[in-house]
PDB file of C-alpha atoms in Angstrom:
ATOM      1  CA  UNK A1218       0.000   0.000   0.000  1.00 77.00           C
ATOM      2  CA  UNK A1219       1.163   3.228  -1.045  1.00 87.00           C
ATOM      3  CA  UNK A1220       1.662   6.231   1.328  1.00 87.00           C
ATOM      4  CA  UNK A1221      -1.444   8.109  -0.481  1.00 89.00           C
ATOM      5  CA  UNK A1222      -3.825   5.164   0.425  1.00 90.00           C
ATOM      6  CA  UNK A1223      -2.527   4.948   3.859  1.00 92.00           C
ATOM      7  CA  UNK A1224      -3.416   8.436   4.479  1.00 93.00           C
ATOM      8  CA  UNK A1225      -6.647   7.486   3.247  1.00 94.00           C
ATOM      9  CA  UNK A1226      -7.058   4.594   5.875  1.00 95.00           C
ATOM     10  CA  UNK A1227      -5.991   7.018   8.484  1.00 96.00           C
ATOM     11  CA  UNK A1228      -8.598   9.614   7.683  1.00 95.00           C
ATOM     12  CA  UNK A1229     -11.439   6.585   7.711  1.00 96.00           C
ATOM     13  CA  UNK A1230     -10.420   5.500  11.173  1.00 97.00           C
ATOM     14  CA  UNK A1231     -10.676   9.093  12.274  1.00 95.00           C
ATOM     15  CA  UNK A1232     -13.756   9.653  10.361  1.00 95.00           C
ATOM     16  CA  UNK A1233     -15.329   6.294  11.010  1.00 96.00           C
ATOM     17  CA  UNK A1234     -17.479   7.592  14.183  1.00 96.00           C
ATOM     18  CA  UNK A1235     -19.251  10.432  12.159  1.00 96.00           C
ATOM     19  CA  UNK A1236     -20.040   8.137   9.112  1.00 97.00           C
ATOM     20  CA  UNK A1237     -22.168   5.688  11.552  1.00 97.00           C
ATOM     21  CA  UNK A1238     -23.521   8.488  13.113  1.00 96.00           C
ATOM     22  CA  UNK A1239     -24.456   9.916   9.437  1.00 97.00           C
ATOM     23  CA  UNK A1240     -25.879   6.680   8.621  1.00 97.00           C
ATOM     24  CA  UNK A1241     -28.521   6.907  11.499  1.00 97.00           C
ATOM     25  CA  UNK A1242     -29.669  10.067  10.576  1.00 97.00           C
ATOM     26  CA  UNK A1243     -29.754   9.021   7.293  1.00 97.00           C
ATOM     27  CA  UNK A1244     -31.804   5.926   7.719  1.00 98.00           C
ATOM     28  CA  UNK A1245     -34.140   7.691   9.844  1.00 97.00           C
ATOM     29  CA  UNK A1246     -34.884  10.184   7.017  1.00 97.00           C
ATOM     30  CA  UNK A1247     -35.003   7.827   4.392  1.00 98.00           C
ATOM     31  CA  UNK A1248     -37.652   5.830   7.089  1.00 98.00           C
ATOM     32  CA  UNK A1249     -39.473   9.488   6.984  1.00 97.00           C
ATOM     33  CA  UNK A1250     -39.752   9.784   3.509  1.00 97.00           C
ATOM     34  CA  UNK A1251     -41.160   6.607   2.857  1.00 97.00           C
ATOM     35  CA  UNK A1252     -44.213   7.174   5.796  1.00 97.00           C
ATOM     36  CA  UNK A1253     -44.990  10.477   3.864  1.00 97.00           C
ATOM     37  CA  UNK A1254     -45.312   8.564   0.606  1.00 96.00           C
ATOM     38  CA  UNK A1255     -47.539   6.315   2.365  1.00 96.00           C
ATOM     39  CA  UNK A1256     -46.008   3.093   0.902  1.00 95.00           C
ATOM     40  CA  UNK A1257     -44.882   0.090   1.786  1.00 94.00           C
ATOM     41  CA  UNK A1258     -41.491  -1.093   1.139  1.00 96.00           C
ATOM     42  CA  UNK A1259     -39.617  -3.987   1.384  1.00 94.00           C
ATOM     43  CA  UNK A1260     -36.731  -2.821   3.450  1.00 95.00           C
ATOM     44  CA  UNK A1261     -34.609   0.604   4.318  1.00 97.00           C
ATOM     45  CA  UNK A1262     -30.823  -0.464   4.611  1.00 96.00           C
ATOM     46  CA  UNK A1263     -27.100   1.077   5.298  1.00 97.00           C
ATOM     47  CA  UNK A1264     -24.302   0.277   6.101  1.00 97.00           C
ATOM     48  CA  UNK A1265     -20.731   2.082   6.979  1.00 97.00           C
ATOM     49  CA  UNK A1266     -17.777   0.464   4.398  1.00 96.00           C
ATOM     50  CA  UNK A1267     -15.304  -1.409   6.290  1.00 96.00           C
ATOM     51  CA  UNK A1268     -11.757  -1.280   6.491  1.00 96.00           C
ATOM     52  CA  UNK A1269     -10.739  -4.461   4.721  1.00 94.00           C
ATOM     53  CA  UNK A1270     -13.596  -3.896   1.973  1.00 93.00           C
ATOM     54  CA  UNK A1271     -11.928   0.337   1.307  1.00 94.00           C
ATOM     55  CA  UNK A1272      -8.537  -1.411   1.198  1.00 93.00           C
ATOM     56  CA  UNK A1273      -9.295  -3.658  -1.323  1.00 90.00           C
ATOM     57  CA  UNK A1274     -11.069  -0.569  -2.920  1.00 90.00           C
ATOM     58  CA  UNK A1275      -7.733   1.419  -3.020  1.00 91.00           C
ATOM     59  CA  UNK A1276      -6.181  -1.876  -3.820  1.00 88.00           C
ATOM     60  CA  UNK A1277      -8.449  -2.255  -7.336  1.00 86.00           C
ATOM     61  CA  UNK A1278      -8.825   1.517  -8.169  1.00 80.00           C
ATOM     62  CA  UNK A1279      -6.336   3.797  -5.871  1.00 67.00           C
ATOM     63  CA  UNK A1280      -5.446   6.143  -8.462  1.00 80.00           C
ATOM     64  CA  UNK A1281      -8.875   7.454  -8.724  1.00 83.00           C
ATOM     65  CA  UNK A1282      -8.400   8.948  -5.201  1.00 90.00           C
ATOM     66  CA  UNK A1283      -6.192  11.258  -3.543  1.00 91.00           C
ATOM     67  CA  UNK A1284      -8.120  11.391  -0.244  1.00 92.00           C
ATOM     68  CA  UNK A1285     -11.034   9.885   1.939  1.00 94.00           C
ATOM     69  CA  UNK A1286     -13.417  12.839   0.385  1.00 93.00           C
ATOM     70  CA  UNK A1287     -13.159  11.952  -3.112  1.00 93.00           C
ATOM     71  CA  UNK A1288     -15.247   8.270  -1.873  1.00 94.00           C
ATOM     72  CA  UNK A1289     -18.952   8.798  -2.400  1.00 93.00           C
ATOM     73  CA  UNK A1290     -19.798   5.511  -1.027  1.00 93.00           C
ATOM     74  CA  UNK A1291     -18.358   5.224   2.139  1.00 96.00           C
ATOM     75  CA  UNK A1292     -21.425   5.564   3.833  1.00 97.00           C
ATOM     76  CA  UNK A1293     -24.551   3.388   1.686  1.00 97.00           C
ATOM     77  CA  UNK A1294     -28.263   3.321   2.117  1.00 97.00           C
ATOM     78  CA  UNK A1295     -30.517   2.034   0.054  1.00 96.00           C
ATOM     79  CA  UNK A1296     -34.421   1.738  -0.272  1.00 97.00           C
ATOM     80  CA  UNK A1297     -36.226  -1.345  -1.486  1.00 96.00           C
ATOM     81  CA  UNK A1298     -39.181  -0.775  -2.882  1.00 94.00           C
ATOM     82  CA  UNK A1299     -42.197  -3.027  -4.310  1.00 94.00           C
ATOM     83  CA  UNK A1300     -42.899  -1.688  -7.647  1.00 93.00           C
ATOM     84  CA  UNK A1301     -40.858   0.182  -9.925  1.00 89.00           C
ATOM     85  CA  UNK A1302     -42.975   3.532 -10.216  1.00 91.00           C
ATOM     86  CA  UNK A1303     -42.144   4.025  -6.176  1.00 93.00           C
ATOM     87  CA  UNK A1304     -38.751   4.279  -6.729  1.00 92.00           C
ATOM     88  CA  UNK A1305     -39.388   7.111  -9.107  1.00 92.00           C
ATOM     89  CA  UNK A1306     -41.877   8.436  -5.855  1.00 94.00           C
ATOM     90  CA  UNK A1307     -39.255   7.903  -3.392  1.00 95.00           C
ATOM     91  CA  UNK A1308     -36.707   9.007  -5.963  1.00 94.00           C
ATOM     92  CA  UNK A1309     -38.099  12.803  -5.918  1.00 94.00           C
ATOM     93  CA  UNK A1310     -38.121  13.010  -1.938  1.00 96.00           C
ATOM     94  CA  UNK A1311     -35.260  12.221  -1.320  1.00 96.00           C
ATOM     95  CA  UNK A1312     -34.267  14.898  -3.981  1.00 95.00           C
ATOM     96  CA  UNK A1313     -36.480  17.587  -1.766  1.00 94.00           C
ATOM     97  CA  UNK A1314     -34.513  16.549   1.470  1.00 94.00           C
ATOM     98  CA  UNK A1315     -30.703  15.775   0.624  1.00 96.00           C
ATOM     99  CA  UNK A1316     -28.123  18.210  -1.000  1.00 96.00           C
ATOM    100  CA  UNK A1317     -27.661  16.498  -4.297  1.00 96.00           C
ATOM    101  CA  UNK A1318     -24.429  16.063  -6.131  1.00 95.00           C
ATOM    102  CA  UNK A1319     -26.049  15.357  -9.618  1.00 92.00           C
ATOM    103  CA  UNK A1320     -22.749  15.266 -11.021  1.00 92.00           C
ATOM    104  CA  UNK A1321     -21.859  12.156  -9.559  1.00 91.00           C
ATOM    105  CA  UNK A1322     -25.732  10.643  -9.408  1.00 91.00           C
ATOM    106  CA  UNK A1323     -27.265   8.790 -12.096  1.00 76.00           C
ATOM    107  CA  UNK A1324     -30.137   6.735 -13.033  1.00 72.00           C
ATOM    108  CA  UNK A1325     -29.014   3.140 -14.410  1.00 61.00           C
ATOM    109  CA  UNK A1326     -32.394   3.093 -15.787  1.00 60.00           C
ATOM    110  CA  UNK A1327     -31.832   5.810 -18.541  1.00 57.00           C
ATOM    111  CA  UNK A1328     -28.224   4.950 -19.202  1.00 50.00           C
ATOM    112  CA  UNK A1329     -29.100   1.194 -20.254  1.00 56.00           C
ATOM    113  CA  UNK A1330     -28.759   1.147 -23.843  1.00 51.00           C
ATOM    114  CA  UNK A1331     -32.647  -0.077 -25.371  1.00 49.00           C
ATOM    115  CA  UNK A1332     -31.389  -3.231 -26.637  1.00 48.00           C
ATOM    116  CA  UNK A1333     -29.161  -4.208 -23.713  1.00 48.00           C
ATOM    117  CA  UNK A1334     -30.830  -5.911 -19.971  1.00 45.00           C
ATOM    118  CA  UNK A1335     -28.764  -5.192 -17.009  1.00 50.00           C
ATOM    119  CA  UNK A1336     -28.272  -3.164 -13.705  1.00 57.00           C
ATOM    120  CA  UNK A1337     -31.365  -1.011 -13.041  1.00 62.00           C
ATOM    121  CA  UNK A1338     -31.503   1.284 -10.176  1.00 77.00           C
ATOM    122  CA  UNK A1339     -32.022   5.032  -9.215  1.00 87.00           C
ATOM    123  CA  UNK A1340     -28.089   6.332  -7.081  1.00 91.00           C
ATOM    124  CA  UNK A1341     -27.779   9.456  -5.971  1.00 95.00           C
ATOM    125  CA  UNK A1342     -24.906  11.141  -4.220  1.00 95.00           C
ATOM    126  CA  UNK A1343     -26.318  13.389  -1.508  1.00 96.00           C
ATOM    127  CA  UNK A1344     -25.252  15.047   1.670  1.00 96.00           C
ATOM    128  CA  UNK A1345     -26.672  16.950   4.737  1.00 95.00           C
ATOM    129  CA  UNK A1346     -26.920  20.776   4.672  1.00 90.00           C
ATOM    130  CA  UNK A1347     -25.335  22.748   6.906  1.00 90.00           C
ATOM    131  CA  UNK A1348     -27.596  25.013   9.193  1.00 85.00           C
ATOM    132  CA  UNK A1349     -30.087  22.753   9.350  1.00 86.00           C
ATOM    133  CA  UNK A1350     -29.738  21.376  12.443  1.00 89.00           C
ATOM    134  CA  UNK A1351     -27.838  18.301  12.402  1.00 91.00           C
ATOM    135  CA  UNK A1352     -24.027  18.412  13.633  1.00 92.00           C
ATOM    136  CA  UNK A1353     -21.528  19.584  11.768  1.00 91.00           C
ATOM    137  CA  UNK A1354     -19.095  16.927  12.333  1.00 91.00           C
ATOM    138  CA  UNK A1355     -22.335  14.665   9.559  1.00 95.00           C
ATOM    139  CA  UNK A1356     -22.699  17.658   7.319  1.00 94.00           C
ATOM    140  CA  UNK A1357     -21.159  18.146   3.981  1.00 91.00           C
ATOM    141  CA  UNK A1358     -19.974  14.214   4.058  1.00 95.00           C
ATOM    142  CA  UNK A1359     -21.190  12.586   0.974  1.00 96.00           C
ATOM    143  CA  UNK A1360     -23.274   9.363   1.107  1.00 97.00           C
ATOM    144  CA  UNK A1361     -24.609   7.148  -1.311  1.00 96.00           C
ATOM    145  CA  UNK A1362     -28.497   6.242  -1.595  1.00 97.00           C
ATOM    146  CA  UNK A1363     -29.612   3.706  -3.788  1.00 94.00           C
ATOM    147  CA  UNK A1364     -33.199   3.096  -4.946  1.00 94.00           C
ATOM    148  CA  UNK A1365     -34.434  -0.065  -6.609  1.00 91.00           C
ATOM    149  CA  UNK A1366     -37.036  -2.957  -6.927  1.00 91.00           C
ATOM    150  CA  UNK A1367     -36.721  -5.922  -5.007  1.00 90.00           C
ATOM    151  CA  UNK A1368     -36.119  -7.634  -7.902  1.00 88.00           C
ATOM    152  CA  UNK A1369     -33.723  -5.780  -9.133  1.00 89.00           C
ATOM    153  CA  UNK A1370     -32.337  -6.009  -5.706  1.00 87.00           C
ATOM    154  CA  UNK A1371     -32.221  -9.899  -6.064  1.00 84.00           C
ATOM    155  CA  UNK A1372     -30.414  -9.496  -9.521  1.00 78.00           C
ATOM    156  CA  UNK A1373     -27.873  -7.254  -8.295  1.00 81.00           C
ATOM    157  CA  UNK A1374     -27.142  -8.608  -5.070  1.00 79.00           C
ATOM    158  CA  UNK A1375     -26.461 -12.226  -6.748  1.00 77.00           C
ATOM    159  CA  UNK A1376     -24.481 -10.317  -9.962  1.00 72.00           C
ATOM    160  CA  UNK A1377     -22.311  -8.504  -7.237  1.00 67.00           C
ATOM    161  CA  UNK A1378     -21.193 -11.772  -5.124  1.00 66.00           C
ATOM    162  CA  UNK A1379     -20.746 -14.155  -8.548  1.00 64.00           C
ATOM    163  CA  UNK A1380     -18.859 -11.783 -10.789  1.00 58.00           C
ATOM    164  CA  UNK A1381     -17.545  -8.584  -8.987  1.00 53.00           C
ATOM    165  CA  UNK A1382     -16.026 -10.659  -6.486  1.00 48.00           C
ATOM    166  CA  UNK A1383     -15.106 -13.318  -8.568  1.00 48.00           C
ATOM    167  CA  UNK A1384     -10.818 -13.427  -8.900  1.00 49.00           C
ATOM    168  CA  UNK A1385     -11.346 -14.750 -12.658  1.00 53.00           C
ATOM    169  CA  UNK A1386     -14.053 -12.270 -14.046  1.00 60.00           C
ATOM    170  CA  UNK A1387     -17.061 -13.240 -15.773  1.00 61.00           C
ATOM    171  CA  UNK A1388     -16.973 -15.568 -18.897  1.00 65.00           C
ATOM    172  CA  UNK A1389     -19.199 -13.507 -21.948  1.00 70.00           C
ATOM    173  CA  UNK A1390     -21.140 -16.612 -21.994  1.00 71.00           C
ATOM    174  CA  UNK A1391     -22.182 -16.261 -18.142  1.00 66.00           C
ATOM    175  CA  UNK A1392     -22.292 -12.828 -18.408  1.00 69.00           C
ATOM    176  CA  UNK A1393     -24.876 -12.866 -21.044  1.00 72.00           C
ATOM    177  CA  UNK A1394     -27.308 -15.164 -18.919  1.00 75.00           C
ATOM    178  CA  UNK A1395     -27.377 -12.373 -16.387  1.00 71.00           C
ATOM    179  CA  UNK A1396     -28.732  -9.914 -19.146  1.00 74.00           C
ATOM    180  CA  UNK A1397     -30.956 -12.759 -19.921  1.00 77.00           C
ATOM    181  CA  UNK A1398     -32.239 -13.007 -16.477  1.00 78.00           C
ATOM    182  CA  UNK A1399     -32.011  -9.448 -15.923  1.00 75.00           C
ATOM    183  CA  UNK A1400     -34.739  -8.717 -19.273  1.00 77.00           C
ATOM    184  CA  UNK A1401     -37.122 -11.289 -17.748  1.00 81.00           C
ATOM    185  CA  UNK A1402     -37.203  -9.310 -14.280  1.00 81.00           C
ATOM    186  CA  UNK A1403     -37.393  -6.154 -15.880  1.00 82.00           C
ATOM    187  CA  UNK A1404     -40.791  -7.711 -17.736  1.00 84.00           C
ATOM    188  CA  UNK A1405     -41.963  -8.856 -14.119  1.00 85.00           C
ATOM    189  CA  UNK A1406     -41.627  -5.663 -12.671  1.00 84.00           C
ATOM    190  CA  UNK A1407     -43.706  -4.393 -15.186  1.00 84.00           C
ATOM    191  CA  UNK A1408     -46.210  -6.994 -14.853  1.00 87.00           C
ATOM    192  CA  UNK A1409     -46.511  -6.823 -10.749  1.00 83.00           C
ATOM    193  CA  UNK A1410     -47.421  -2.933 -11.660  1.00 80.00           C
ATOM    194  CA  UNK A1411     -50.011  -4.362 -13.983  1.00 87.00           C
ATOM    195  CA  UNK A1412     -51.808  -6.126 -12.302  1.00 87.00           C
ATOM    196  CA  UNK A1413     -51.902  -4.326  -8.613  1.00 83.00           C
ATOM    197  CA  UNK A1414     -52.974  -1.406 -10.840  1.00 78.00           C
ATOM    198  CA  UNK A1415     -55.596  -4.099 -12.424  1.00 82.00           C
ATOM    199  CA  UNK A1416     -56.651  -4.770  -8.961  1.00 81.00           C
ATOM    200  CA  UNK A1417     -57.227  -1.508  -7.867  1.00 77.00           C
ATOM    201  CA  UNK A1418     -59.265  -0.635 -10.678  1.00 83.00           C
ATOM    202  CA  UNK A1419     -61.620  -3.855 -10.058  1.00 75.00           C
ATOM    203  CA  UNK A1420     -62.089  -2.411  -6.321  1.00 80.00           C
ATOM    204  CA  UNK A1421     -63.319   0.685  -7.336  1.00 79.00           C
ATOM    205  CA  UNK A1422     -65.574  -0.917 -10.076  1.00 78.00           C
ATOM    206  CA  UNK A1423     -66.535  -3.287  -7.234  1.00 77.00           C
TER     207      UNK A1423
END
């Protein structure tokens, strides 16, 4: 390790205390957001990076950081929702209550090329304002909140573990049954929204 990157793991250690103090905060706003809404998701998660997991970070990618700052994701939530239009709900409260740094957000969603399947999911980069109450030790950190689908949850979370953390890669062959699998849950998400909208329809009629 270089002495850059151990600066890096010394400003985490020192920093460590405020980013799991951010992440309460953060959970309990994200927790907020979804009672206004009035829906019901399927979970509210976060979780503060740890040491051996930004070391092997800096191990893969150092030279795209010159100090702890410049990591977006050092602190994670994310928000799992039910149907794919909530995340679009959620998606715009959570841009009315976090500073957003659009440069660094995206939506996976519009960036997919239209005849490719894959990762789907709403990231923004956000942080707390100063003067708005919270302690300024939290403030100004940036966080990373992710918004997605159970499904797409499912997809990623078994994508991540089988090829990001796979030593050899992914084969094209294997890689191309993900975007197989990923198409057919991106056609079930549409389908769960079809028919709960079906069945709300047939109540009113009813």
């Amino acid at each position: 390790m270089n002495l850059k990157d151990r600066m890096i793991i010394d400003e985490y250690r020192q920093s460590r205390a405020s980013f799991v103090a951010l992440g309460d905060v953060v959970h309990d706003m994200l927790r907020q957001i979804v009672e206004r809404a009035g829906l019901m998701v399927l979970g509210i998660e976060h979780r503060v990076k740890a040491e051996d997991s930004l070391i092997g970070k800096l191990a893969r990618n150092g030279d795209y950081y010159q100090c702890l700052d410049d990591l977006t994701d050092i602190l994670g939530a994310r928000v799992i929702c039910f149907f794919s239009d909530e995340v679009d709900i959620i998606g715009k409260m959570v841009e009315e209550s976090f500073v957003i740094d659009w440069e660094n957000s995206s939506d996976k969603r519009a960036l997919i090329k239209a005849d490719t399947f894959g990762y789907l999911s709403l990231h923004y980069i956000c942080s707390l304002p100063f003067n708005a109450g919270y302690p300024d030790d939290i403030c100004g950190k940036r966080f990373e909140i992710q918004i997605r689908t159970n499904l797409q949850h499912t997809w990623a979370a078994i994508n991540h573990d089988l090829g990001y953390k796979s030593e050899f890669g992914v084969p094209r062959v294997f890689a191309r049954e993900f975007a197989r699998i990923a198409g057919l849950l991106e056609i079930a998400d549409d389908e769960f929204m079809r028919v709960r909208d079906g069945m709300h329809a047939y109540s009113k009629d009813i």
